[in-house]
Amino acid sequence: MKQDCPEMLVATPRGFADMLRYGWDMDPEQAFLARDDDGTAMGLLVVSLPTYDNTNHVWFDVAVHPDHRDGAVEAALIEYVEQLGRDNGRTIIGYGGFDLPEAVALANKHGYEQKAVEVNRRQDLTGLDWSIVQSLYDEAVAASTAYEVVTLTGALPDDMLDGMIAVTASINDAPKDDLDIEDDVYSSERLRAYEEAQTKSDHTLHRVVAREKATGALAGHTVIAVERERPHVGHQHDTAVAREHRGHRLGALLKSAMLLNLRDAEPALAQVDTWNAESNDHMIGINEQLNYKIVARFLAYQKTV
């Protein structure tokens, strides 16, 4: 991966092991290693078989050492994951690859169709103009006087859990482009599983929630996870605003309030990575005001088996 994109953030050995133990929300991935006759690693296949929703899907990532990119290792790993999908009753196989000619050729060779474009952006907090953040926050506060901001670290309080289910599900309104994919399904159990997986992976969850003053209804949230192993590294998780509360600049409010909170709560934090569909103009517009720059473009592919 570093060969194709030197700026790409990769997991540490411990982080990779935690992904295989806990996943994003206690629905862990699997990994398979391709080795030659001498036991030398040639390629890595990482597979996700979702259990909460989209249970007819398989998603995978494949990486092959530059010395072995003659197509044979890639073909063997893709054949393996497709058979794994069939064995588990899955009918749609998907994966993402760098927007590079070699990756596009690989997808075409194996019959995968491009369905979406995902962009990895990184926020450089060391070069962030905090006056812009404060100005964005002040403007958003003025436009959202019917709402208050709640800042949390760690698990959600029990009295916010049910309200957060619908807010979290609002992420389904984000662009899916041409992906054949069902909406994500959330429950209190899944939200708690997410918190458990992040805690066991030694990530600190920081949340900012927008709440309507008159009703107490939760209207939107944003979440950033900071690695304790690498406290300079943060990951933007969900940012979503419930449909009935849009039009009040809550997205800008949440993102700017989060940064102002992290400035004090995580003084070592230097970068935050985020992923968005390239077609998600609204969120990208906010991110670009906050010093996010493109790291890599990924093409998302799917195939029916």
PDB file of C-alpha atoms in Angstrom:
ATOM      1  CA  MET A   1       0.000   0.000   0.000  1.00  0.00           C
ATOM      2  CA  LYS A   2       2.832   2.417   0.841  1.00  0.00           C
ATOM      3  CA  GLN A   3       4.356   1.597  -2.540  1.00  0.00           C
ATOM      4  CA  ASP A   4       1.236   2.881  -4.285  1.00  0.00           C
ATOM      5  CA  CYS A   5       0.536   5.815  -1.950  1.00  0.00           C
ATOM      6  CA  PRO A   6       3.370   6.832   0.426  1.00  0.00           C
ATOM      7  CA  GLU A   7       1.076   9.190   2.353  1.00  0.00           C
ATOM      8  CA  MET A   8      -1.471   6.487   3.112  1.00  0.00           C
ATOM      9  CA  LEU A   9      -2.016   5.814   6.805  1.00  0.00           C
ATOM     10  CA  VAL A  10      -1.594   2.126   7.583  1.00  0.00           C
ATOM     11  CA  ALA A  11      -2.383   0.248  10.763  1.00  0.00           C
ATOM     12  CA  THR A  12       0.320  -0.702  13.222  1.00  0.00           C
ATOM     13  CA  PRO A  13       0.744  -4.429  13.929  1.00  0.00           C
ATOM     14  CA  ARG A  14      -1.282  -3.975  17.110  1.00  0.00           C
ATOM     15  CA  GLY A  15      -3.943  -1.986  15.265  1.00  0.00           C
ATOM     16  CA  PHE A  16      -4.215  -4.651  12.575  1.00  0.00           C
ATOM     17  CA  ALA A  17      -4.581  -7.368  15.208  1.00  0.00           C
ATOM     18  CA  ASP A  18      -7.314  -5.382  16.962  1.00  0.00           C
ATOM     19  CA  MET A  19      -9.183  -5.061  13.669  1.00  0.00           C
ATOM     20  CA  LEU A  20      -9.170  -8.850  13.378  1.00  0.00           C
ATOM     21  CA  ARG A  21     -10.326  -9.241  16.985  1.00  0.00           C
ATOM     22  CA  TYR A  22     -12.970  -6.517  17.235  1.00  0.00           C
ATOM     23  CA  GLY A  23     -13.569  -4.833  13.887  1.00  0.00           C
ATOM     24  CA  TRP A  24     -15.478  -1.545  13.771  1.00  0.00           C
ATOM     25  CA  ASP A  25     -18.351  -2.772  15.948  1.00  0.00           C
ATOM     26  CA  MET A  26     -17.526  -6.298  17.138  1.00  0.00           C
ATOM     27  CA  ASP A  27     -18.053  -7.669  13.623  1.00  0.00           C
ATOM     28  CA  PRO A  28     -14.374  -8.419  12.900  1.00  0.00           C
ATOM     29  CA  GLU A  29     -12.707  -8.947   9.555  1.00  0.00           C
ATOM     30  CA  GLN A  30     -10.654 -11.935   8.473  1.00  0.00           C
ATOM     31  CA  ALA A  31      -7.174 -11.965   6.932  1.00  0.00           C
ATOM     32  CA  PHE A  32      -5.488 -14.480   4.646  1.00  0.00           C
ATOM     33  CA  LEU A  33      -1.806 -14.487   3.694  1.00  0.00           C
ATOM     34  CA  ALA A  34      -0.413 -15.747   0.390  1.00  0.00           C
ATOM     35  CA  ARG A  35       3.082 -17.219   0.738  1.00  0.00           C
ATOM     36  CA  ASP A  36       5.560 -18.833  -1.638  1.00  0.00           C
ATOM     37  CA  ASP A  37       7.114 -22.261  -1.129  1.00  0.00           C
ATOM     38  CA  ASP A  38       9.727 -20.774   1.186  1.00  0.00           C
ATOM     39  CA  GLY A  39       7.096 -19.161   3.388  1.00  0.00           C
ATOM     40  CA  THR A  40       7.808 -15.626   2.182  1.00  0.00           C
ATOM     41  CA  ALA A  41       4.741 -13.399   2.278  1.00  0.00           C
ATOM     42  CA  MET A  42       3.596 -12.312  -1.179  1.00  0.00           C
ATOM     43  CA  GLY A  43       0.097 -10.975  -0.691  1.00  0.00           C
ATOM     44  CA  LEU A  44      -2.570 -10.166   1.875  1.00  0.00           C
ATOM     45  CA  LEU A  45      -6.329 -10.545   1.611  1.00  0.00           C
ATOM     46  CA  VAL A  46      -8.592  -8.862   4.180  1.00  0.00           C
ATOM     47  CA  VAL A  47     -12.251  -9.905   4.080  1.00  0.00           C
ATOM     48  CA  SER A  48     -15.426  -8.584   5.687  1.00  0.00           C
ATOM     49  CA  LEU A  49     -18.650 -10.596   5.738  1.00  0.00           C
ATOM     50  CA  PRO A  50     -21.205  -8.198   7.262  1.00  0.00           C
ATOM     51  CA  THR A  51     -23.603  -9.618   9.838  1.00  0.00           C
ATOM     52  CA  TYR A  52     -25.681  -6.569  10.871  1.00  0.00           C
ATOM     53  CA  ASP A  53     -26.990  -5.770   7.373  1.00  0.00           C
ATOM     54  CA  ASN A  54     -26.104  -6.357   3.722  1.00  0.00           C
ATOM     55  CA  THR A  55     -25.695 -10.013   4.583  1.00  0.00           C
ATOM     56  CA  ASN A  56     -25.500 -10.952   0.906  1.00  0.00           C
ATOM     57  CA  HIS A  57     -22.248  -8.970   0.562  1.00  0.00           C
ATOM     58  CA  VAL A  58     -18.540  -9.640   0.859  1.00  0.00           C
ATOM     59  CA  TRP A  59     -16.041  -6.786   0.928  1.00  0.00           C
ATOM     60  CA  PHE A  60     -12.318  -7.301   0.557  1.00  0.00           C
ATOM     61  CA  ASP A  61      -8.984  -5.529   0.237  1.00  0.00           C
ATOM     62  CA  VAL A  62      -6.054  -7.103  -1.552  1.00  0.00           C
ATOM     63  CA  ALA A  63      -2.404  -6.058  -1.372  1.00  0.00           C
ATOM     64  CA  VAL A  64       0.481  -7.760  -3.163  1.00  0.00           C
ATOM     65  CA  HIS A  65       4.199  -7.174  -2.664  1.00  0.00           C
ATOM     66  CA  PRO A  66       5.723  -5.221  -5.591  1.00  0.00           C
ATOM     67  CA  ASP A  67       8.073  -8.136  -6.370  1.00  0.00           C
ATOM     68  CA  HIS A  68       5.111 -10.444  -7.058  1.00  0.00           C
ATOM     69  CA  ARG A  69       2.767  -8.295  -9.122  1.00  0.00           C
ATOM     70  CA  ASP A  70       2.614 -10.465 -12.208  1.00  0.00           C
ATOM     71  CA  GLY A  71      -1.113 -11.021 -11.704  1.00  0.00           C
ATOM     72  CA  ALA A  72      -0.904 -14.577 -10.395  1.00  0.00           C
ATOM     73  CA  VAL A  73      -1.073 -13.767  -6.690  1.00  0.00           C
ATOM     74  CA  GLU A  74      -3.888 -11.258  -7.203  1.00  0.00           C
ATOM     75  CA  ALA A  75      -5.828 -13.806  -9.234  1.00  0.00           C
ATOM     76  CA  ALA A  76      -5.406 -16.507  -6.584  1.00  0.00           C
ATOM     77  CA  LEU A  77      -6.566 -14.202  -3.776  1.00  0.00           C
ATOM     78  CA  ILE A  78      -9.571 -12.918  -5.737  1.00  0.00           C
ATOM     79  CA  GLU A  79     -10.549 -16.472  -6.676  1.00  0.00           C
ATOM     80  CA  TYR A  80     -10.286 -17.405  -3.011  1.00  0.00           C
ATOM     81  CA  VAL A  81     -12.523 -14.586  -1.759  1.00  0.00           C
ATOM     82  CA  GLU A  82     -15.124 -15.219  -4.452  1.00  0.00           C
ATOM     83  CA  GLN A  83     -15.318 -18.875  -3.446  1.00  0.00           C
ATOM     84  CA  LEU A  84     -15.484 -17.833   0.203  1.00  0.00           C
ATOM     85  CA  GLY A  85     -18.447 -15.669  -0.706  1.00  0.00           C
ATOM     86  CA  ARG A  86     -20.219 -18.515  -2.473  1.00  0.00           C
ATOM     87  CA  ASP A  87     -19.560 -20.844   0.440  1.00  0.00           C
ATOM     88  CA  ASN A  88     -21.215 -18.324   2.772  1.00  0.00           C
ATOM     89  CA  GLY A  89     -24.199 -17.654   0.516  1.00  0.00           C
ATOM     90  CA  ARG A  90     -23.004 -14.190  -0.491  1.00  0.00           C
ATOM     91  CA  THR A  91     -23.900 -12.953  -3.952  1.00  0.00           C
ATOM     92  CA  ILE A  92     -22.237  -9.531  -4.221  1.00  0.00           C
ATOM     93  CA  ILE A  93     -18.484  -9.083  -3.903  1.00  0.00           C
ATOM     94  CA  GLY A  94     -16.979  -5.621  -3.548  1.00  0.00           C
ATOM     95  CA  TYR A  95     -13.622  -4.027  -2.992  1.00  0.00           C
ATOM     96  CA  GLY A  96     -11.767  -0.744  -3.309  1.00  0.00           C
ATOM     97  CA  GLY A  97      -8.587   0.001  -5.210  1.00  0.00           C
ATOM     98  CA  PHE A  98      -6.390   3.015  -5.740  1.00  0.00           C
ATOM     99  CA  ASP A  99      -7.271   5.193  -8.710  1.00  0.00           C
ATOM    100  CA  LEU A 100      -4.241   3.933 -10.612  1.00  0.00           C
ATOM    101  CA  PRO A 101      -4.038   2.290 -14.064  1.00  0.00           C
ATOM    102  CA  GLU A 102      -2.789  -1.013 -12.639  1.00  0.00           C
ATOM    103  CA  ALA A 103      -5.664  -1.232 -10.154  1.00  0.00           C
ATOM    104  CA  VAL A 104      -8.255  -0.356 -12.801  1.00  0.00           C
ATOM    105  CA  ALA A 105      -6.820  -3.019 -15.109  1.00  0.00           C
ATOM    106  CA  LEU A 106      -6.992  -5.608 -12.311  1.00  0.00           C
ATOM    107  CA  ALA A 107     -10.659  -4.859 -11.651  1.00  0.00           C
ATOM    108  CA  ASN A 108     -11.534  -5.040 -15.339  1.00  0.00           C
ATOM    109  CA  LYS A 109      -9.634  -8.288 -15.767  1.00  0.00           C
ATOM    110  CA  HIS A 110     -11.685  -9.989 -13.051  1.00  0.00           C
ATOM    111  CA  GLY A 111     -15.056  -8.616 -14.112  1.00  0.00           C
ATOM    112  CA  TYR A 112     -15.573  -5.949 -11.446  1.00  0.00           C
ATOM    113  CA  GLU A 113     -17.577  -2.839 -12.307  1.00  0.00           C
ATOM    114  CA  GLN A 114     -16.774   0.582 -10.883  1.00  0.00           C
ATOM    115  CA  LYS A 115     -19.685   1.831  -8.765  1.00  0.00           C
ATOM    116  CA  ALA A 116     -18.377   4.775  -6.722  1.00  0.00           C
ATOM    117  CA  VAL A 117     -15.390   6.974  -5.937  1.00  0.00           C
ATOM    118  CA  GLU A 118     -14.225   7.399  -2.339  1.00  0.00           C
ATOM    119  CA  VAL A 119     -11.713  10.056  -1.334  1.00  0.00           C
ATOM    120  CA  ASN A 120      -9.386   9.892   1.666  1.00  0.00           C
ATOM    121  CA  ARG A 121      -8.638  13.370   3.028  1.00  0.00           C
ATOM    122  CA  ARG A 122      -6.379  14.356   5.888  1.00  0.00           C
ATOM    123  CA  GLN A 123      -6.658  17.350   8.168  1.00  0.00           C
ATOM    124  CA  ASP A 124      -3.339  18.860   9.262  1.00  0.00           C
ATOM    125  CA  LEU A 125      -4.041  20.314  12.694  1.00  0.00           C
ATOM    126  CA  THR A 126      -0.524  21.716  12.956  1.00  0.00           C
ATOM    127  CA  GLY A 127      -1.251  24.033  10.030  1.00  0.00           C
ATOM    128  CA  LEU A 128      -4.860  24.809  10.904  1.00  0.00           C
ATOM    129  CA  ASP A 129      -5.896  28.453  11.101  1.00  0.00           C
ATOM    130  CA  TRP A 130      -7.863  28.438  14.345  1.00  0.00           C
ATOM    131  CA  SER A 131      -9.414  31.792  13.575  1.00  0.00           C
ATOM    132  CA  ILE A 132     -11.213  30.122  10.662  1.00  0.00           C
ATOM    133  CA  VAL A 133     -12.467  27.382  12.990  1.00  0.00           C
ATOM    134  CA  GLN A 134     -13.720  29.937  15.501  1.00  0.00           C
ATOM    135  CA  SER A 135     -15.383  32.000  12.801  1.00  0.00           C
ATOM    136  CA  LEU A 136     -17.107  28.911  11.362  1.00  0.00           C
ATOM    137  CA  TYR A 137     -18.285  27.978  14.842  1.00  0.00           C
ATOM    138  CA  ASP A 138     -19.596  31.459  15.618  1.00  0.00           C
ATOM    139  CA  GLU A 139     -21.497  31.646  12.334  1.00  0.00           C
ATOM    140  CA  ALA A 140     -22.985  28.176  12.886  1.00  0.00           C
ATOM    141  CA  VAL A 141     -24.047  29.051  16.450  1.00  0.00           C
ATOM    142  CA  ALA A 142     -25.843  32.139  15.136  1.00  0.00           C
ATOM    143  CA  ALA A 143     -27.698  30.012  12.573  1.00  0.00           C
ATOM    144  CA  SER A 144     -28.660  27.266  15.038  1.00  0.00           C
ATOM    145  CA  THR A 145     -30.020  29.099  18.069  1.00  0.00           C
ATOM    146  CA  ALA A 146     -32.695  26.421  18.580  1.00  0.00           C
ATOM    147  CA  TYR A 147     -29.972  23.864  19.353  1.00  0.00           C
ATOM    148  CA  GLU A 148     -27.334  23.236  21.999  1.00  0.00           C
ATOM    149  CA  VAL A 149     -24.058  21.375  21.777  1.00  0.00           C
ATOM    150  CA  VAL A 150     -23.258  18.409  24.039  1.00  0.00           C
ATOM    151  CA  THR A 151     -19.635  17.238  24.238  1.00  0.00           C
ATOM    152  CA  LEU A 152     -18.933  13.659  25.348  1.00  0.00           C
ATOM    153  CA  THR A 153     -15.951  11.366  25.748  1.00  0.00           C
ATOM    154  CA  GLY A 154     -16.366   7.595  25.700  1.00  0.00           C
ATOM    155  CA  ALA A 155     -19.651   5.721  25.875  1.00  0.00           C
ATOM    156  CA  LEU A 156     -23.021   7.374  25.373  1.00  0.00           C
ATOM    157  CA  PRO A 157     -25.100   7.951  28.504  1.00  0.00           C
ATOM    158  CA  ASP A 158     -27.982   5.488  28.736  1.00  0.00           C
ATOM    159  CA  ASP A 159     -30.567   8.256  28.368  1.00  0.00           C
ATOM    160  CA  MET A 160     -29.117   9.265  24.963  1.00  0.00           C
ATOM    161  CA  LEU A 161     -28.780   5.788  23.501  1.00  0.00           C
ATOM    162  CA  ASP A 162     -32.252   5.365  21.968  1.00  0.00           C
ATOM    163  CA  GLY A 163     -32.220   8.853  20.462  1.00  0.00           C
ATOM    164  CA  MET A 164     -28.841   8.237  18.900  1.00  0.00           C
ATOM    165  CA  ILE A 165     -30.083   5.240  16.896  1.00  0.00           C
ATOM    166  CA  ALA A 166     -32.036   7.417  14.457  1.00  0.00           C
ATOM    167  CA  VAL A 167     -29.275  10.051  14.314  1.00  0.00           C
ATOM    168  CA  THR A 168     -26.672   7.422  13.467  1.00  0.00           C
ATOM    169  CA  ALA A 169     -28.960   5.958  10.800  1.00  0.00           C
ATOM    170  CA  SER A 170     -29.014   9.381   9.112  1.00  0.00           C
ATOM    171  CA  ILE A 171     -25.649   8.430   7.615  1.00  0.00           C
ATOM    172  CA  ASN A 172     -27.687   6.385   5.132  1.00  0.00           C
ATOM    173  CA  ASP A 173     -28.577   9.653   3.370  1.00  0.00           C
ATOM    174  CA  ALA A 174     -24.942  10.103   2.339  1.00  0.00           C
ATOM    175  CA  PRO A 175     -24.348   9.441  -1.387  1.00  0.00           C
ATOM    176  CA  LYS A 176     -23.998   5.790  -2.377  1.00  0.00           C
ATOM    177  CA  ASP A 177     -23.542   6.557  -6.079  1.00  0.00           C
ATOM    178  CA  ASP A 178     -24.148   3.337  -8.036  1.00  0.00           C
ATOM    179  CA  LEU A 179     -23.258   0.887  -5.268  1.00  0.00           C
ATOM    180  CA  ASP A 180     -25.663  -2.016  -4.871  1.00  0.00           C
ATOM    181  CA  ILE A 181     -25.999  -1.660  -1.138  1.00  0.00           C
ATOM    182  CA  GLU A 182     -28.773  -1.584   1.446  1.00  0.00           C
ATOM    183  CA  ASP A 183     -29.060   0.953   4.242  1.00  0.00           C
ATOM    184  CA  ASP A 184     -27.082   0.255   7.410  1.00  0.00           C
ATOM    185  CA  VAL A 185     -29.289  -0.988  10.254  1.00  0.00           C
ATOM    186  CA  TYR A 186     -28.652   0.319  13.761  1.00  0.00           C
ATOM    187  CA  SER A 187     -29.821  -0.720  17.208  1.00  0.00           C
ATOM    188  CA  SER A 188     -28.812   0.023  20.780  1.00  0.00           C
ATOM    189  CA  GLU A 189     -26.881  -3.253  20.798  1.00  0.00           C
ATOM    190  CA  ARG A 190     -24.909  -2.265  17.714  1.00  0.00           C
ATOM    191  CA  LEU A 191     -24.080   1.182  19.095  1.00  0.00           C
ATOM    192  CA  ARG A 192     -22.794  -0.402  22.293  1.00  0.00           C
ATOM    193  CA  ALA A 193     -20.832  -2.942  20.240  1.00  0.00           C
ATOM    194  CA  TYR A 194     -19.187  -0.068  18.368  1.00  0.00           C
ATOM    195  CA  GLU A 195     -18.154   1.538  21.645  1.00  0.00           C
ATOM    196  CA  GLU A 196     -16.848  -1.789  22.933  1.00  0.00           C
ATOM    197  CA  ALA A 197     -14.780  -2.430  19.809  1.00  0.00           C
ATOM    198  CA  GLN A 198     -13.237   1.040  19.867  1.00  0.00           C
ATOM    199  CA  THR A 199     -12.426   0.807  23.573  1.00  0.00           C
ATOM    200  CA  LYS A 200     -10.840  -2.633  23.206  1.00  0.00           C
ATOM    201  CA  SER A 201      -8.826  -1.254  20.279  1.00  0.00           C
ATOM    202  CA  ASP A 202      -7.526   1.462  22.654  1.00  0.00           C
ATOM    203  CA  HIS A 203      -9.210   4.326  20.835  1.00  0.00           C
ATOM    204  CA  THR A 204     -10.689   7.276  22.694  1.00  0.00           C
ATOM    205  CA  LEU A 205     -14.062   8.310  21.298  1.00  0.00           C
ATOM    206  CA  HIS A 206     -14.835  12.026  21.255  1.00  0.00           C
ATOM    207  CA  ARG A 207     -18.400  13.014  20.345  1.00  0.00           C
ATOM    208  CA  VAL A 208     -20.209  16.258  19.764  1.00  0.00           C
ATOM    209  CA  VAL A 209     -24.003  16.019  19.681  1.00  0.00           C
ATOM    210  CA  ALA A 210     -26.505  18.682  18.631  1.00  0.00           C
ATOM    211  CA  ARG A 211     -29.708  18.650  20.700  1.00  0.00           C
ATOM    212  CA  GLU A 212     -32.876  20.651  20.094  1.00  0.00           C
ATOM    213  CA  LYS A 213     -33.478  22.863  23.126  1.00  0.00           C
ATOM    214  CA  ALA A 214     -37.272  22.859  23.021  1.00  0.00           C
ATOM    215  CA  THR A 215     -37.799  19.112  22.702  1.00  0.00           C
ATOM    216  CA  GLY A 216     -34.534  17.504  23.809  1.00  0.00           C
ATOM    217  CA  ALA A 217     -34.439  15.621  20.482  1.00  0.00           C
ATOM    218  CA  LEU A 218     -30.995  14.602  19.282  1.00  0.00           C
ATOM    219  CA  ALA A 219     -30.447  16.246  15.898  1.00  0.00           C
ATOM    220  CA  GLY A 220     -26.938  15.318  14.776  1.00  0.00           C
ATOM    221  CA  HIS A 221     -23.529  14.131  15.860  1.00  0.00           C
ATOM    222  CA  THR A 222     -19.898  13.810  14.882  1.00  0.00           C
ATOM    223  CA  VAL A 223     -17.353  11.341  16.267  1.00  0.00           C
ATOM    224  CA  ILE A 224     -13.556  11.297  16.162  1.00  0.00           C
ATOM    225  CA  ALA A 225     -11.527   8.364  17.475  1.00  0.00           C
ATOM    226  CA  VAL A 226      -7.986   9.058  18.661  1.00  0.00           C
ATOM    227  CA  GLU A 227      -5.455   6.240  18.843  1.00  0.00           C
ATOM    228  CA  ARG A 228      -3.742   5.869  22.180  1.00  0.00           C
ATOM    229  CA  GLU A 229      -0.851   3.969  20.572  1.00  0.00           C
ATOM    230  CA  ARG A 230      -0.342   6.917  18.192  1.00  0.00           C
ATOM    231  CA  PRO A 231      -2.004   9.871  19.945  1.00  0.00           C
ATOM    232  CA  HIS A 232      -1.104  12.179  17.063  1.00  0.00           C
ATOM    233  CA  VAL A 233      -3.484  10.178  14.819  1.00  0.00           C
ATOM    234  CA  GLY A 234      -7.247  10.646  14.727  1.00  0.00           C
ATOM    235  CA  HIS A 235      -9.965   9.101  12.596  1.00  0.00           C
ATOM    236  CA  GLN A 236     -13.153  10.882  11.634  1.00  0.00           C
ATOM    237  CA  HIS A 237     -15.985   8.418  12.129  1.00  0.00           C
ATOM    238  CA  ASP A 238     -19.609   9.354  11.527  1.00  0.00           C
ATOM    239  CA  THR A 239     -20.904  12.857  10.952  1.00  0.00           C
ATOM    240  CA  ALA A 240     -24.659  12.960  10.378  1.00  0.00           C
ATOM    241  CA  VAL A 241     -27.603  15.304  10.835  1.00  0.00           C
ATOM    242  CA  ALA A 242     -31.161  13.963  11.034  1.00  0.00           C
ATOM    243  CA  ARG A 243     -33.230  14.947   8.004  1.00  0.00           C
ATOM    244  CA  GLU A 244     -35.825  16.918   9.953  1.00  0.00           C
ATOM    245  CA  HIS A 245     -33.122  19.098  11.519  1.00  0.00           C
ATOM    246  CA  ARG A 246     -31.198  20.062   8.403  1.00  0.00           C
ATOM    247  CA  GLY A 247     -30.898  23.627   7.178  1.00  0.00           C
ATOM    248  CA  HIS A 248     -29.525  25.096  10.422  1.00  0.00           C
ATOM    249  CA  ARG A 249     -25.789  24.686   9.727  1.00  0.00           C
ATOM    250  CA  LEU A 250     -25.562  21.859  12.229  1.00  0.00           C
ATOM    251  CA  GLY A 251     -22.881  20.082  10.208  1.00  0.00           C
ATOM    252  CA  ALA A 252     -20.584  23.104  10.454  1.00  0.00           C
ATOM    253  CA  LEU A 253     -21.507  23.528  14.122  1.00  0.00           C
ATOM    254  CA  LEU A 254     -20.616  19.944  14.973  1.00  0.00           C
ATOM    255  CA  LYS A 255     -17.338  19.850  13.058  1.00  0.00           C
ATOM    256  CA  SER A 256     -16.058  23.184  14.364  1.00  0.00           C
ATOM    257  CA  ALA A 257     -17.138  22.459  17.957  1.00  0.00           C
ATOM    258  CA  MET A 258     -15.310  19.144  17.789  1.00  0.00           C
ATOM    259  CA  LEU A 259     -12.070  20.829  16.762  1.00  0.00           C
ATOM    260  CA  LEU A 260     -12.296  23.421  19.506  1.00  0.00           C
ATOM    261  CA  ASN A 261     -12.834  20.625  22.017  1.00  0.00           C
ATOM    262  CA  LEU A 262      -9.962  18.496  20.709  1.00  0.00           C
ATOM    263  CA  ARG A 263      -7.531  21.419  20.886  1.00  0.00           C
ATOM    264  CA  ASP A 264      -7.681  21.111  24.671  1.00  0.00           C
ATOM    265  CA  ALA A 265      -8.614  17.440  25.105  1.00  0.00           C
ATOM    266  CA  GLU A 266      -5.989  15.967  22.730  1.00  0.00           C
ATOM    267  CA  PRO A 267      -2.964  18.317  22.634  1.00  0.00           C
ATOM    268  CA  ALA A 268      -0.808  15.722  20.819  1.00  0.00           C
ATOM    269  CA  LEU A 269      -3.325  15.254  17.991  1.00  0.00           C
ATOM    270  CA  ALA A 270      -1.761  16.357  14.688  1.00  0.00           C
ATOM    271  CA  GLN A 271      -3.843  14.759  11.936  1.00  0.00           C
ATOM    272  CA  VAL A 272      -7.344  13.434  11.307  1.00  0.00           C
ATOM    273  CA  ASP A 273      -8.221  11.197   8.357  1.00  0.00           C
ATOM    274  CA  THR A 274     -11.692  11.111   6.837  1.00  0.00           C
ATOM    275  CA  TRP A 275     -13.411   9.314   3.967  1.00  0.00           C
ATOM    276  CA  ASN A 276     -16.219  10.669   1.813  1.00  0.00           C
ATOM    277  CA  ALA A 277     -17.906   9.789  -1.423  1.00  0.00           C
ATOM    278  CA  GLU A 278     -16.482  12.136  -4.037  1.00  0.00           C
ATOM    279  CA  SER A 279     -20.060  13.208  -4.781  1.00  0.00           C
ATOM    280  CA  ASN A 280     -20.719  14.344  -1.172  1.00  0.00           C
ATOM    281  CA  ASP A 281     -20.286  18.031  -2.012  1.00  0.00           C
ATOM    282  CA  HIS A 282     -21.813  19.386   1.193  1.00  0.00           C
ATOM    283  CA  MET A 283     -19.520  17.572   3.619  1.00  0.00           C
ATOM    284  CA  ILE A 284     -16.478  18.074   1.403  1.00  0.00           C
ATOM    285  CA  GLY A 285     -17.166  21.809   1.376  1.00  0.00           C
ATOM    286  CA  ILE A 286     -17.077  21.919   5.173  1.00  0.00           C
ATOM    287  CA  ASN A 287     -13.935  19.765   5.309  1.00  0.00           C
ATOM    288  CA  GLU A 288     -12.057  21.942   2.842  1.00  0.00           C
ATOM    289  CA  GLN A 289     -12.701  24.992   5.032  1.00  0.00           C
ATOM    290  CA  LEU A 290     -11.068  23.029   7.856  1.00  0.00           C
ATOM    291  CA  ASN A 291      -7.772  22.293   6.078  1.00  0.00           C
ATOM    292  CA  TYR A 292      -8.514  18.789   4.778  1.00  0.00           C
ATOM    293  CA  LYS A 293      -6.366  17.806   1.779  1.00  0.00           C
ATOM    294  CA  ILE A 294      -6.688  14.803  -0.529  1.00  0.00           C
ATOM    295  CA  VAL A 295      -4.448  11.838   0.272  1.00  0.00           C
ATOM    296  CA  ALA A 296      -5.829   9.294  -2.203  1.00  0.00           C
ATOM    297  CA  ARG A 297      -8.781   8.466  -4.439  1.00  0.00           C
ATOM    298  CA  PHE A 298     -10.238   4.979  -4.256  1.00  0.00           C
ATOM    299  CA  LEU A 299     -12.513   3.371  -6.817  1.00  0.00           C
ATOM    300  CA  ALA A 300     -15.188   1.099  -5.360  1.00  0.00           C
ATOM    301  CA  TYR A 301     -16.045  -1.977  -7.417  1.00  0.00           C
ATOM    302  CA  GLN A 302     -18.700  -4.672  -7.219  1.00  0.00           C
ATOM    303  CA  LYS A 303     -19.428  -7.960  -8.933  1.00  0.00           C
ATOM    304  CA  THR A 304     -22.313 -10.417  -8.712  1.00  0.00           C
ATOM    305  CA  VAL A 305     -21.320 -14.061  -8.266  1.00  0.00           C
TER     306      VAL A 305
END
